[in-house]
Amino acid sequence: MPKYKLTYFNVRGRGEIIRLALTVAGQEFEDNRFEHNEWPEIKKDFGGKDAYEQYLVDRVLGAVEDLYMKARQLILVEQDETKKVTLADLAVHDVLTTFLQRNDKLLEGYPELMVNRNTVEALPKLSAYLATRPKSDL
């Protein structure tokens, strides 16, 4: 089995969906977290070697961000309870976790979202991960 290394900020953020998916899949991975003040040194070679490459990188990143924002609108789809948990379920769980940290009454009146959250958290591999992951605001 291949070895994976996830390098991301020491927060949940966008890296958390990847962590959740790898955990649910039973895929071992190295969770390489770094602090925000380390980012300038890490990213110095990511942005392109000249102005044109930097422009191209920025265009692609902007397009990916646009796609991500559109995809978020499609995550909540009707689901048969017998279906397996999907990446969409993990993404919804992650977003709700962040929002619930700021407003613990957010899911009042939304029983389907609470069922989704409880279903995801009940997965044995995931519940073990959630119990031991580092705390973060994002």
XYZ file of C-alpha atoms in Angstrom:
138
model
C 0.000 0.000 0.000
C 1.401 3.452 -0.827
C 2.439 5.833 1.929
C 0.819 9.235 1.913
C 1.936 12.426 3.589
C -0.537 15.267 4.052
C 1.150 18.604 4.653
C -1.224 21.324 5.816
C -1.621 24.030 8.451
C -2.129 22.954 12.067
C -5.883 23.536 11.735
C -8.740 21.509 10.269
C -9.452 23.846 7.340
C -9.490 22.375 3.848
C -7.021 19.668 4.820
C -9.494 18.087 7.216
C -11.706 16.601 4.500
C -8.639 14.794 3.173
C -7.776 13.567 6.680
C -11.348 12.352 7.198
C -11.451 10.547 3.848
C -8.101 8.816 4.402
C -9.161 7.789 7.903
C -12.512 6.354 6.788
C -10.761 4.493 3.958
C -8.376 2.939 6.474
C -5.437 4.470 4.620
C -2.435 5.197 6.800
C -0.921 8.621 6.253
C 1.549 10.991 7.839
C -0.278 14.058 9.147
C 2.424 16.705 8.696
C 1.083 19.913 10.246
C 2.830 23.265 10.321
C 2.114 26.648 11.878
C 1.059 29.710 9.874
C 4.338 31.503 10.538
C 6.177 28.649 8.760
C 4.155 29.067 5.548
C 6.288 31.738 3.811
C 9.314 29.445 3.844
C 7.309 26.390 2.742
C 5.498 28.157 -0.100
C 8.419 30.135 -1.538
C 8.890 27.624 -4.365
C 5.195 26.916 -5.007
C 4.196 30.145 -6.702
C 6.180 29.925 -9.921
C 9.689 30.961 -10.878
C 8.763 34.165 -12.721
C 5.873 36.608 -13.075
C 4.198 34.620 -15.867
C 4.261 31.344 -13.929
C 2.971 33.173 -10.851
C 0.113 34.538 -12.953
C -0.760 31.037 -14.205
C -0.646 29.596 -10.698
C -2.931 32.371 -9.439
C -5.412 31.732 -12.276
C -5.595 28.021 -11.518
C -5.956 28.610 -7.784
C -8.743 31.112 -8.425
C -10.559 28.627 -10.656
C -10.231 25.891 -8.028
C -11.581 28.224 -5.349
C -14.564 29.092 -7.572
C -15.223 25.396 -8.135
C -14.983 24.659 -4.421
C -17.502 27.371 -3.581
C -19.959 26.053 -6.202
C -19.509 22.452 -5.026
C -20.390 23.429 -1.464
C -23.878 24.292 -2.704
C -24.329 20.757 -4.060
C -23.257 18.843 -0.976
C -26.655 18.568 0.667
C -28.441 15.978 -1.433
C -31.192 13.590 -0.387
C -29.655 10.342 0.782
C -31.036 6.862 1.413
C -30.057 5.774 4.928
C -28.696 2.478 3.580
C -26.026 4.190 1.467
C -22.434 4.347 2.617
C -20.919 7.547 3.901
C -19.500 9.569 1.022
C -16.934 12.311 0.677
C -19.872 14.739 0.615
C -20.935 13.509 4.067
C -17.414 14.078 5.360
C -17.347 17.570 3.859
C -20.709 18.463 5.426
C -19.522 17.118 8.774
C -16.362 19.193 8.608
C -18.186 22.416 7.706
C -20.774 21.839 10.440
C -18.036 21.204 13.002
C -16.533 24.601 12.273
C -19.896 26.388 12.326
C -21.032 24.612 15.508
C -17.942 25.856 17.330
C -19.324 29.347 16.885
C -23.036 28.557 17.334
C -23.914 25.316 19.130
C -27.629 25.784 18.354
C -27.044 25.864 14.600
C -28.640 22.466 13.922
C -31.819 23.095 15.899
C -34.646 22.556 13.432
C -32.433 20.598 11.013
C -32.771 16.958 12.096
C -31.401 15.591 8.797
C -28.137 17.433 9.294
C -27.925 16.134 12.862
C -28.469 12.573 11.571
C -25.688 13.128 9.038
C -23.362 14.407 11.739
C -24.132 11.529 14.113
C -23.780 8.929 11.340
C -20.367 10.232 10.353
C -19.159 10.497 13.952
C -20.314 6.922 14.665
C -17.912 5.435 12.105
C -15.393 3.509 14.253
C -12.257 4.650 12.424
C -13.450 8.226 12.317
C -14.588 8.420 15.937
C -11.106 7.317 17.036
C -9.529 10.007 14.852
C -11.924 12.715 16.053
C -11.138 11.857 19.670
C -7.392 12.305 19.158
C -6.989 15.023 16.525
C -5.427 18.316 17.575
C -7.856 21.061 18.587
C -8.220 24.013 16.216
C -10.657 26.814 15.433
C -10.742 26.052 11.713
